[in-house]
Coordinates of N, CA and C in Angstrom, one line a residue:
X1 N 54.8 -34.2 71.3 CA 54.3 -35.3 70.5 C 52.7 -35.3 70.4
X2 N 52.2 -35.8 71.7 CA 50.9 -35.9 71.6 C 50.1 -34.5 71.0
X3 N 50.3 -33.4 71.6 CA 50.3 -32.2 71.1 C 49.9 -31.8 69.7
X4 N 51.1 -32.4 69.4 CA 51.4 -31.8 67.7 C 50.2 -33.3 67.2
X5 N 50.1 -34.1 67.8 CA 49.3 -35.1 66.6 C 47.8 -34.2 66.8
X6 N 47.3 -34.0 68.0 CA 46.3 -33.4 68.1 C 45.7 -32.3 67.6
X7 N 46.8 -31.4 67.6 CA 46.7 -30.3 66.4 C 46.5 -30.5 65.0
X8 N 47.0 -31.1 64.7 CA 47.1 -31.8 63.1 C 45.8 -32.5 62.6
X9 N 45.3 -33.0 64.0 CA 43.8 -33.5 63.9 C 43.0 -32.6 63.8
X10 N 43.0 -31.6 64.5 CA 41.9 -30.4 64.6 C 42.2 -29.7 63.1
X11 N 43.2 -29.5 62.7 CA 43.7 -28.8 61.4 C 42.7 -29.8 60.3
X12 N 42.7 -30.8 60.2 CA 42.4 -32.0 59.0 C 40.9 -31.7 59.1
X13 N 40.3 -31.8 60.4 CA 38.6 -31.7 60.6 C 38.0 -29.9 60.2
X14 N 38.9 -29.4 60.6 CA 38.7 -27.8 60.2 C 38.8 -27.7 58.4
X15 N 39.4 -28.1 58.0 CA 39.3 -28.1 56.5 C 38.2 -28.7 55.8
X16 N 38.3 -30.2 56.7 CA 37.1 -30.8 56.2 C 35.8 -30.0 56.5
X17 N 35.4 -29.3 57.5 CA 34.4 -28.7 57.5 C 34.4 -27.6 56.2
X18 N 35.4 -27.0 56.2 CA 35.4 -25.8 55.1 C 34.9 -26.3 53.8
X19 N 35.4 -27.7 53.5 CA 35.1 -28.2 52.2 C 33.5 -28.7 52.2
X20 N 33.2 -29.2 53.2 CA 31.7 -29.4 52.7 C 31.1 -28.5 53.2
X21 N 31.3 -27.0 53.8 CA 30.3 -25.9 53.6 C 30.5 -25.3 52.3
X22 N 32.0 -25.6 51.5 CA 32.1 -24.9 50.1 C 31.2 -25.8 49.5
X23 N 31.0 -27.0 49.8 CA 30.1 -27.9 48.5 C 28.7 -27.5 49.1
X24 N 28.3 -27.0 50.0 CA 27.0 -27.0 50.3 C 26.6 -25.8 49.7
X25 N 27.4 -24.6 50.0 CA 27.6 -23.5 49.2 C 27.3 -23.4 47.4
X26 N 27.8 -24.5 47.0 CA 28.1 -24.5 45.7 C 26.6 -25.3 45.0
X27 N 26.0 -26.2 45.9 CA 24.7 -26.7 45.9 C 23.7 -25.8 45.6
X28 N 23.8 -25.2 46.7 CA 22.3 -24.1 47.0 C 22.7 -22.9 45.8
X29 N 23.6 -23.0 45.1 CA 23.8 -21.8 44.5 C 22.9 -22.5 43.0
X30 N 23.7 -23.6 43.0 CA 22.9 -24.6 41.8 C 21.8 -25.1 41.5
X31 N 20.9 -25.0 42.5 CA 19.6 -25.2 42.8 C 19.0 -23.8 43.0
X32 N 19.4 -22.7 43.4 CA 18.9 -21.7 43.0 C 18.5 -20.9 41.7
X33 N 20.2 -21.4 40.9 CA 19.9 -21.0 39.3 C 18.9 -21.9 38.5
X34 N 18.9 -22.9 39.1 CA 18.2 -23.9 38.3 C 16.6 -23.2 38.8
X35 N 16.0 -22.8 40.0 CA 14.6 -22.4 40.2 C 14.8 -21.4 39.0
X36 N 15.8 -20.6 39.2 CA 15.6 -19.1 38.3 C 15.3 -19.2 36.9
X37 N 16.1 -20.2 36.6 CA 15.8 -20.6 35.0 C 14.3 -21.3 34.7
X38 N 13.7 -21.9 35.9 CA 12.3 -22.9 35.3 C 11.2 -21.7 35.6
X39 N 11.5 -20.7 36.6 CA 11.1 -19.3 36.8 C 10.4 -18.9 35.8
X40 N 11.7 -18.3 34.8 CA 12.0 -17.4 33.7 C 11.2 -18.5 32.6
X41 N 11.3 -20.1 32.2 CA 10.8 -20.7 31.4 C 9.2 -20.7 31.6
X42 N 8.7 -20.7 32.5 CA 7.3 -20.8 33.3 C 6.8 -19.3 32.7
X43 N 7.4 -18.1 33.0 CA 6.9 -16.8 32.9 C 6.9 -16.5 31.3
X44 N 8.1 -17.2 30.6 CA 7.4 -17.1 28.8 C 6.4 -17.8 28.6
X45 N 6.0 -19.2 28.8 CA 5.6 -20.2 28.3 C 3.7 -19.4 28.7
X46 N 3.6 -18.4 29.9 CA 2.6 -18.6 30.1 C 1.6 -17.5 29.8
X47 N 2.1 -16.7 28.8 CA 1.5 -15.8 27.9 C 1.1 -16.7 26.7
X48 N 1.3 -17.8 26.2 CA 1.6 -18.2 25.6 C 0.1 -19.4 25.6
X49 N 0.2 -19.8 26.8 CA -1.2 -20.8 27.7 C -1.8 -20.0 27.3
X50 N -1.9 -18.7 27.7 CA -3.3 -18.0 28.5 C -4.0 -17.4 27.0
X51 N -3.3 -17.3 25.8 CA -3.7 -16.9 24.5 C -3.3 -15.5 24.5
X52 N -2.7 -15.1 25.6 CA -2.3 -13.6 25.3 C -0.8 -13.5 24.3
X53 N -0.8 -12.1 23.6 CA 0.5 -12.2 23.0 C 2.1 -11.7 23.7
X54 N 3.1 -12.0 23.4 CA 4.1 -11.4 23.8 C 5.2 -11.5 22.8
X55 N 5.9 -9.9 23.5 CA 7.1 -10.2 22.2 C 8.4 -10.5 22.0
X56 N 8.8 -11.2 21.1 CA 10.0 -12.1 21.2 C 10.7 -11.1 20.1
X57 N 12.0 -11.2 20.5 CA 13.2 -10.7 19.9 C 14.1 -11.6 19.4
X58 N 14.4 -11.3 18.5 CA 15.7 -12.3 17.9 C 16.4 -11.7 17.2
X59 N 17.7 -11.7 17.2 CA 18.7 -10.9 16.6 C 19.4 -12.4 15.5
X60 N 19.0 -11.5 14.2 CA 19.4 -12.3 12.8 C 21.2 -12.2 13.2
X61 N 21.8 -13.3 12.4 CA 22.9 -13.3 12.4 C 23.3 -12.4 10.9
X62 N 24.4 -12.5 10.8 CA 25.2 -11.9 9.2 C 25.2 -12.8 8.6
X63 N 25.2 -12.5 7.3 CA 24.9 -13.8 6.5 C 26.2 -13.9 6.2
X64 N 26.8 -15.1 5.6 CA 28.2 -15.4 5.2 C 28.6 -14.3 4.2
X65 N 30.0 -13.5 4.5 CA 30.6 -12.5 3.6 C 32.0 -12.5 3.8
X66 N 32.8 -11.7 2.7 CA 34.0 -11.7 3.4 C 34.5 -10.2 2.8
X67 N 35.3 -9.7 3.9 CA 35.8 -8.4 3.8 C 37.2 -8.6 2.8
X68 N 36.8 -7.5 1.4 CA 38.0 -7.2 0.4 C 38.3 -6.2 0.7
X69 N 39.7 -5.9 1.1 CA 40.6 -4.6 1.1 C 40.3 -3.9 -0.1
X70 N 40.8 -2.4 -0.1 CA 40.5 -1.8 -1.6 C 41.8 -2.2 -2.1
X71 N 42.8 -2.1 -1.8 CA 44.0 -2.9 -2.1 C 43.9 -4.2 -3.4
X72 N 43.1 -5.2 -2.2 CA 43.0 -6.3 -3.1 C 41.8 -6.2 -4.2
X73 N 40.8 -5.2 -4.1 CA 39.9 -5.4 -4.6 C 40.1 -4.8 -6.3
X74 N 41.5 -3.8 -6.1 CA 42.0 -3.2 -7.5 C 42.6 -3.9 -8.3
X75 N 43.2 -5.4 -7.9 CA 44.0 -5.8 -8.1 C 43.1 -7.1 -8.6
X76 N 41.8 -7.7 -8.2 CA 41.3 -8.7 -8.7 C 40.1 -8.5 -9.6
X77 N 39.4 -9.3 -9.9 CA 38.7 -9.6 -11.3 C 37.1 -9.4 -10.6
X78 N 36.7 -8.9 -9.7 CA 35.6 -8.4 -8.7 C 34.9 -7.7 -9.9
X79 N 33.6 -7.9 -10.1 CA 32.7 -7.5 -10.7 C 32.6 -5.5 -10.1
X80 N 32.2 -4.6 -10.8 CA 32.1 -3.5 -10.0 C 30.8 -2.7 -10.4
X81 N 30.0 -2.3 -9.9 CA 29.0 -1.3 -10.1 C 29.2 0.4 -9.8
X82 N 29.1 0.6 -10.9 CA 29.1 2.5 -11.1 C 27.6 3.0 -10.9
X83 N 27.6 3.7 -9.9 CA 26.0 4.6 -9.6 C 26.3 6.2 -9.6
X84 N 25.2 6.5 -10.6 CA 25.3 7.8 -10.8 C 24.2 8.6 -9.8
X85 N 24.0 9.2 -9.1 CA 22.9 9.9 -8.6 C 22.8 11.5 -9.1
X86 N 21.9 11.9 -8.9 CA 21.3 13.4 -9.0 C 20.7 13.8 -8.3
X87 N 21.3 15.0 -7.6 CA 20.0 15.6 -6.5 C 19.7 17.5 -6.3
X88 N 18.8 17.5 -7.0 CA 18.6 19.0 -7.7 C 17.0 19.1 -7.2
X89 N 16.6 20.6 -7.4 CA 15.7 21.1 -7.2 C 14.6 21.1 -8.4
X90 N 13.1 21.0 -8.1 CA 12.5 20.7 -9.2 C 12.4 22.1 -9.9
X91 N 11.8 21.9 -10.9 CA 11.9 22.9 -11.9 C 10.2 23.1 -12.7
X92 N 9.8 24.6 -12.8 CA 8.3 24.3 -13.2 C 8.3 25.0 -14.3
X93 N 7.4 25.3 -15.3 CA 7.6 26.3 -16.3 C 5.9 26.4 -16.8
X94 N 5.5 27.7 -16.7 CA 3.6 27.8 -17.1 C 3.8 29.0 -18.0
X95 N 3.2 29.2 -19.0 CA 3.3 30.2 -20.1 C 2.1 30.9 -19.6
X96 N 0.9 30.1 -19.4 CA -0.7 30.5 -19.2 C -0.6 31.0 -17.4
X97 N -0.7 32.4 -17.5 CA -0.7 33.0 -16.2 C -2.3 33.6 -16.0
X98 N -2.7 34.3 -17.1 CA -4.1 34.9 -17.2 C -5.4 33.8 -17.8
X99 N -6.3 33.8 -17.4 CA -7.2 33.2 -18.6 C -8.7 33.5 -18.0
X100 N -9.3 34.2 -19.5 CA -10.5 34.7 -19.5 C -11.2 34.0 -20.2
X101 N -12.4 33.6 -19.9 CA -13.3 32.7 -20.5 C -14.2 33.5 -21.1
X102 N -15.1 33.5 -22.5 CA -15.6 34.0 -22.9 C -17.2 33.8 -22.3
X103 N -18.3 35.0 -22.3 CA -19.6 34.4 -21.5 C -20.0 33.1 -22.1
X104 N -20.5 32.6 -21.2 CA -21.1 31.1 -21.4 C -22.1 31.1 -20.9
X105 N -23.5 30.5 -21.7 CA -24.6 29.9 -21.2 C -24.5 29.1 -19.8
X106 N -25.6 29.0 -19.2 CA -25.6 28.1 -17.9 C -25.5 26.5 -18.3
X107 N -25.1 26.2 -17.7 CA -25.1 24.4 -18.0 C -24.6 24.1 -19.2
X108 N -23.8 25.1 -19.6 CA -22.7 24.7 -20.8 C -21.5 25.0 -20.1
X109 N -20.2 24.6 -20.9 CA -19.2 24.1 -20.5 C -18.2 24.3 -21.6
X110 N -17.0 25.4 -21.4 CA -15.9 25.9 -22.3 C -14.6 25.2 -21.3
X111 N -13.7 24.7 -22.6 CA -12.3 24.4 -21.7 C -11.2 25.1 -22.6
X112 N -10.4 25.4 -21.8 CA -9.0 25.8 -22.1 C -7.6 24.7 -21.8
X113 N -6.8 24.4 -22.3 CA -5.6 23.2 -22.4 C -4.8 24.2 -22.7
X114 N -3.2 23.8 -21.6 CA -2.0 24.6 -21.6 C -1.2 23.5 -21.1
X115 N 0.1 24.3 -21.4 CA 0.7 22.9 -21.0 C 1.5 23.4 -19.7
X116 N 2.1 22.3 -18.7 CA 2.9 22.4 -17.7 C 4.2 21.9 -18.0
X117 N 5.4 22.5 -17.9 CA 6.4 22.2 -18.4 C 7.3 21.7 -17.0
X118 N 8.3 20.8 -17.2 CA 9.5 20.7 -16.7 C 10.8 20.2 -16.9
X119 N 11.5 21.5 -17.1 CA 13.1 21.5 -17.6 C 13.9 20.9 -16.9
X120 N 13.7 20.3 -15.7 CA 14.6 20.2 -14.6 C 14.9 18.4 -14.9
X121 N 15.9 18.2 -14.3 CA 16.7 16.9 -14.4 C 15.9 16.0 -13.3
X122 N 14.7 16.1 -12.8 CA 14.2 15.3 -11.4 C 12.9 15.5 -11.6
X123 N 11.9 14.5 -11.6 CA 10.6 14.7 -11.5 C 10.1 15.9 -10.8
X124 N 8.8 16.4 -11.6 CA 8.2 17.3 -10.4 C 6.9 16.9 -10.8
X125 N 6.3 17.2 -9.2 CA 5.2 16.7 -8.5 C 4.4 17.7 -8.4
X126 N 3.2 17.7 -8.7 CA 2.3 19.3 -8.8 C 1.2 18.5 -8.3
X127 N 0.4 19.7 -7.2 CA -1.3 19.3 -7.0 C -2.0 20.9 -7.3
X128 N -3.0 21.0 -7.9 CA -3.8 22.4 -8.0 C -4.4 22.6 -6.9
X129 N -4.5 24.0 -6.6 CA -5.6 24.2 -5.3 C -6.2 25.8 -5.3
X130 N -7.3 26.2 -5.1 CA -7.7 27.2 -5.4 C -7.3 28.1 -4.0
X131 N -6.6 29.7 -4.4 CA -6.5 30.2 -3.7 C -7.3 30.9 -2.7
X132 N -7.3 30.1 -1.3 CA -8.1 31.0 -0.4 C -8.6 32.2 -0.4
X133 N -7.1 33.1 -0.4 CA -7.8 34.1 -0.4 C -8.3 35.2 -1.1
X134 N -8.2 34.4 -2.6 CA -9.0 35.0 -3.5 C -10.6 34.3 -3.6
X135 N -11.1 33.2 -2.8 CA -11.9 33.1 -3.1 C -13.4 33.7 -2.4
X136 N -14.2 34.0 -3.2 CA -15.2 35.0 -2.5 C -16.5 34.3 -1.1
X137 N -16.7 35.0 -0.1 CA -17.2 34.3 0.7 C -18.7 33.8 0.3
X138 N -19.0 34.9 -0.7 CA -20.6 34.4 -1.4 C -20.8 33.3 -2.1
X139 N -19.5 32.6 -2.6 CA -19.4 31.5 -3.7 C -19.1 30.3 -2.7
X140 N -20.2 29.6 -2.4 CA -19.6 28.2 -1.8 C -18.8 27.5 -2.6
X141 N -17.9 26.5 -1.8 CA -17.0 25.6 -2.7 C -17.4 24.7 -3.7
X142 N -18.9 24.4 -3.1 CA -19.4 23.5 -4.4 C -20.2 24.3 -5.5
X143 N -20.0 25.3 -5.6 CA -20.7 26.2 -7.1 C -19.7 26.8 -7.7
X144 N -18.3 26.4 -7.1 CA -16.8 27.1 -8.0 C -17.3 27.0 -9.5
X145 N -17.4 27.5 -10.6 CA -17.6 27.0 -11.7 C -16.1 26.4 -12.4
X146 N -15.3 26.4 -11.8 CA -14.0 25.9 -12.4 C -13.5 24.5 -11.8
X147 N -12.7 24.0 -12.7 CA -12.3 23.1 -12.6 C -11.0 22.4 -13.1
X148 N -9.9 21.5 -12.8 CA -8.9 21.2 -13.5 C -8.9 19.9 -13.7
X149 N -8.2 19.4 -14.6 CA -8.1 18.0 -14.8 C -6.6 18.2 -15.7
X150 N -5.4 17.3 -15.4 CA -5.8 16.8 -14.3 C -5.2 17.5 -12.6
X151 N -5.8 17.0 -11.7 CA -5.6 18.2 -10.2 C -4.3 17.6 -10.1
X152 N -3.7 16.6 -9.9 CA -2.4 16.1 -9.5 C -1.8 15.2 -10.2
X153 N -0.6 15.4 -9.8 CA 0.1 14.2 -11.0 C 1.5 14.3 -10.9
X154 N 2.4 13.8 -11.6 CA 3.9 14.0 -11.5 C 4.4 13.9 -13.4
X155 N 5.3 14.8 -13.6 CA 5.6 15.5 -14.7 C 7.3 15.0 -14.9
X156 N 7.6 14.0 -15.5 CA 8.9 13.5 -16.0 C 9.8 14.3 -16.2
X157 N 11.3 14.4 -16.0 CA 12.1 15.3 -16.5 C 12.1 15.6 -17.9
X158 N 12.6 17.2 -18.1 CA 11.9 17.4 -19.5 C 10.7 17.3 -20.4
X159 N 9.9 17.0 -19.9 CA 8.7 16.7 -20.3 C 7.4 17.6 -19.7
X160 N 6.4 17.4 -20.6 CA 5.1 18.5 -20.6 C 3.9 17.4 -20.0
X161 N 3.0 18.4 -19.1 CA 1.8 17.7 -19.0 C 0.6 18.9 -19.4
X162 N -0.2 18.3 -20.1 CA -1.4 19.0 -20.2 C -2.5 19.2 -19.5
X163 N -2.9 20.5 -19.5 CA -3.5 21.1 -18.0 C -5.0 21.4 -18.6
X164 N -5.9 21.2 -18.5 CA -7.3 21.6 -18.8 C -8.3 22.4 -18.2
X165 N -8.3 23.2 -17.8 CA -9.6 24.0 -17.6 C -10.7 24.4 -17.9
X166 N -12.1 24.0 -17.1 CA -12.9 24.2 -17.7 C -13.9 25.1 -16.7
X167 N -14.7 25.8 -17.7 CA -15.9 27.1 -16.8 C -17.0 26.3 -17.3
X168 N -17.9 25.8 -16.3 CA -19.4 25.4 -16.3 C -20.2 26.1 -15.4
X169 N -20.8 27.2 -15.4 CA -21.8 27.8 -14.7 C -23.0 27.6 -14.2
X170 N -23.8 27.3 -13.3 CA -24.8 26.7 -13.0 C -25.8 28.0 -13.0
X171 N -25.3 29.4 -12.3 CA -25.8 30.4 -12.1 C -25.2 31.8 -12.8
X172 N -26.3 32.9 -12.9 CA -26.0 33.9 -13.7 C -25.1 34.4 -12.8
X173 N -23.8 34.9 -12.8 CA -22.6 36.0 -12.3 C -21.6 36.0 -13.1
X174 N -20.8 36.5 -12.5 CA -19.2 37.1 -13.1 C -18.4 36.4 -11.9
X175 N -17.4 35.4 -12.6 CA -16.6 34.6 -11.4 C -15.3 34.8 -11.5
X176 N -14.7 35.0 -10.4 CA -12.9 35.5 -11.0 C -12.8 34.5 -9.7
X177 N -11.4 33.5 -10.0 CA -10.7 32.8 -9.0 C -9.5 32.8 -9.5
X178 N -8.6 32.2 -8.4 CA -6.9 32.3 -8.7 C -6.6 30.8 -8.3
X179 N -5.9 29.8 -9.7 CA -5.5 28.6 -9.1 C -4.0 28.7 -9.1
X180 N -3.5 27.7 -7.7 CA -2.1 27.7 -7.9 C -1.7 26.2 -7.8
X181 N -0.5 26.4 -8.4 CA 0.2 25.2 -9.1 C 1.1 24.8 -7.8
X182 N 0.6 23.9 -6.3 CA 1.5 23.4 -5.5 C 2.8 22.3 -6.0
X183 N 3.8 23.2 -6.1 CA 5.0 22.0 -6.5 C 5.7 21.6 -5.2
X184 N 6.5 20.5 -5.3 CA 7.0 19.7 -4.4 C 8.6 20.1 -4.5
X185 N 9.8 20.6 -3.6 CA 11.0 20.7 -4.2 C 11.2 21.7 -4.9
X186 N 10.5 23.2 -4.8 CA 11.2 23.9 -5.9 C 12.4 24.7 -4.9
X187 N 13.0 25.7 -6.0 CA 14.1 25.9 -5.0 C 13.5 27.0 -3.9
X188 N 14.6 27.5 -2.9 CA 13.9 28.5 -1.9 C 13.5 29.7 -2.6
X189 N 12.4 30.4 -2.3 CA 12.3 31.8 -2.8 C 11.8 31.7 -4.1
X190 N 10.9 30.7 -4.6 CA 10.6 30.3 -5.7 C 8.9 30.5 -5.7
X191 N 8.4 31.2 -6.9 CA 6.8 31.4 -6.2 C 6.2 30.1 -7.6
X192 N 5.6 29.5 -7.1 CA 4.6 28.4 -7.8 C 4.4 28.7 -8.7
X193 N 4.0 28.3 -9.8 CA 2.7 28.8 -11.1 C 1.3 28.9 -10.7
X194 N 0.5 29.9 -11.5 CA -0.5 30.2 -11.1 C -1.0 30.8 -12.0
X195 N -2.5 30.8 -12.1 CA -3.3 31.5 -13.5 C -4.8 31.6 -12.8
X196 N -4.8 33.1 -13.1 CA -6.0 34.0 -12.4 C -6.5 33.3 -13.5
X197 N -8.2 33.1 -12.9 CA -9.2 33.1 -13.9 C -10.7 34.0 -13.4
X198 N -11.2 34.0 -14.8 CA -12.7 35.0 -14.5 C -13.6 34.2 -16.1
X199 N -14.4 34.2 -15.4 CA -16.0 33.9 -16.4 C -17.0 34.6 -16.1
X200 N -17.8 34.9 -17.4 CA -19.0 35.3 -16.9 C -20.4 34.5 -17.8
X201 N -21.0 34.2 -17.0 CA -22.2 33.4 -17.3 C -23.3 33.8 -18.0
X202 N -24.5 33.7 -18.8 CA -25.7 34.1 -18.9 C -26.6 33.7 -19.3
X203 N -27.5 34.1 -19.1 CA -28.6 32.5 -18.9 C -29.6 33.2 -20.2
X204 N -29.9 31.9 -20.9 CA -30.7 31.7 -22.1 C -32.1 32.1 -22.0
X205 N -32.5 32.7 -22.9 CA -34.2 32.9 -22.9 C -35.3 31.9 -22.8
X206 N -35.0 30.8 -22.8 CA -35.6 29.7 -22.3 C -34.8 28.4 -22.3
X207 N -35.4 27.9 -21.2 CA -34.3 26.6 -20.8 C -35.5 25.6 -20.3
X208 N -35.1 24.6 -20.9 CA -36.1 23.4 -20.5 C -35.3 22.4 -19.6
X209 N -35.8 21.9 -18.5 CA -35.0 20.8 -18.1 C -35.5 19.7 -17.9
X210 N -35.6 18.8 -18.6 CA -36.4 17.4 -18.7 C -36.0 16.3 -18.5
X211 N -36.8 15.6 -17.7 CA -36.3 14.2 -17.1 C -36.2 13.1 -18.4
X212 N -34.8 12.3 -18.6 CA -34.8 11.5 -19.7 C -36.0 10.5 -19.3
X213 N -36.5 10.3 -20.8 CA -37.6 9.2 -20.6 C -37.3 7.7 -21.5
X214 N -37.6 6.7 -20.7 CA -37.4 5.4 -21.7 C -38.6 5.3 -22.6
X215 N -39.6 5.8 -23.1 CA -40.6 5.7 -23.8 C -40.3 4.4 -25.5
X216 N -38.9 4.8 -25.7 CA -38.7 4.2 -26.8 C -37.5 3.4 -26.6
X217 N -36.7 3.9 -25.7 CA -35.5 2.7 -25.4 C -36.2 1.6 -24.8
X218 N -37.2 1.8 -23.8 CA -38.4 0.9 -23.1 C -39.2 -0.2 -24.0
X219 N -39.2 0.1 -24.9 CA -40.2 -0.2 -26.1 C -41.6 -0.4 -25.5
X220 N -42.1 1.0 -24.8 CA -43.4 1.3 -24.1 C -44.1 1.9 -25.5
X221 N -43.7 2.1 -26.8 CA -44.5 2.8 -27.6 C -45.1 1.5 -28.6
X222 N -46.2 1.8 -28.7 CA -47.0 0.5 -29.7 C -46.3 0.4 -30.8
X223 N -45.8 -0.6 -31.3 CA -45.5 -0.8 -32.8 C -46.3 0.0 -33.8
X224 N -48.0 -0.3 -33.6 CA -49.1 -0.4 -34.9 C -49.1 1.3 -34.5
X225 N -48.2 2.0 -33.5 CA -48.7 3.1 -33.8 C -48.1 4.3 -34.7
X226 N -48.9 5.2 -36.2 CA -48.7 6.0 -36.8 C -47.4 6.6 -36.4
X227 N -46.4 6.9 -37.2 CA -45.2 7.8 -36.8 C -45.9 9.3 -37.2
X228 N -44.8 10.3 -37.0 CA -45.6 12.0 -37.6 C -45.8 11.8 -39.4
X229 N -45.2 10.9 -39.6 CA -45.3 10.9 -41.2 C -46.7 9.7 -41.6
X230 N -47.3 9.4 -40.8 CA -48.7 8.7 -41.0 C -48.1 7.3 -41.4

């Protein structure tokens, strides 16, 4: 009987020790978690305190909504939105392909206007450029006497855009250039519109290049000075 009582007391003591050890382990785990949370909070607050920027990611919640099944939508009075989308290649038409300017005096300008058409159903975005292969090395880009207006733009579906090409020579020479109209979203294997340009300049017998004077506009002429008629 005495041995049984002694054994029972030992079992109670061992269970008490196990419970005490378990409680101590749980307390240590709780303290460790609190320390880690405090360290993380301090790490997040450190960049703000030092004035440095840090990345903060926030996930936005889904707005309030209600899922309506297709069967329920067909029998309900919910509004319906009908959409229509057109996805097509752009189209460009230009009847002018060759433009020969008449002989033009130096420092004079001749212009020619034609139409760039968009027969398609989507907008046509375009930009004119000189063909680099056709530009002569002897003519610097700054001395090329041709220019286009507008240089770039967009033509609405079924509309036209007036294009004006001007020829204004500064030297005596014969000029030949090729303009290419780069268009976005053209069908594959489609050549963009282009215009072959040519022009010849002539020199006048006498040319006076005078600086504009403010003699009259600036009221520098004496009012009592007689004019040509006395």
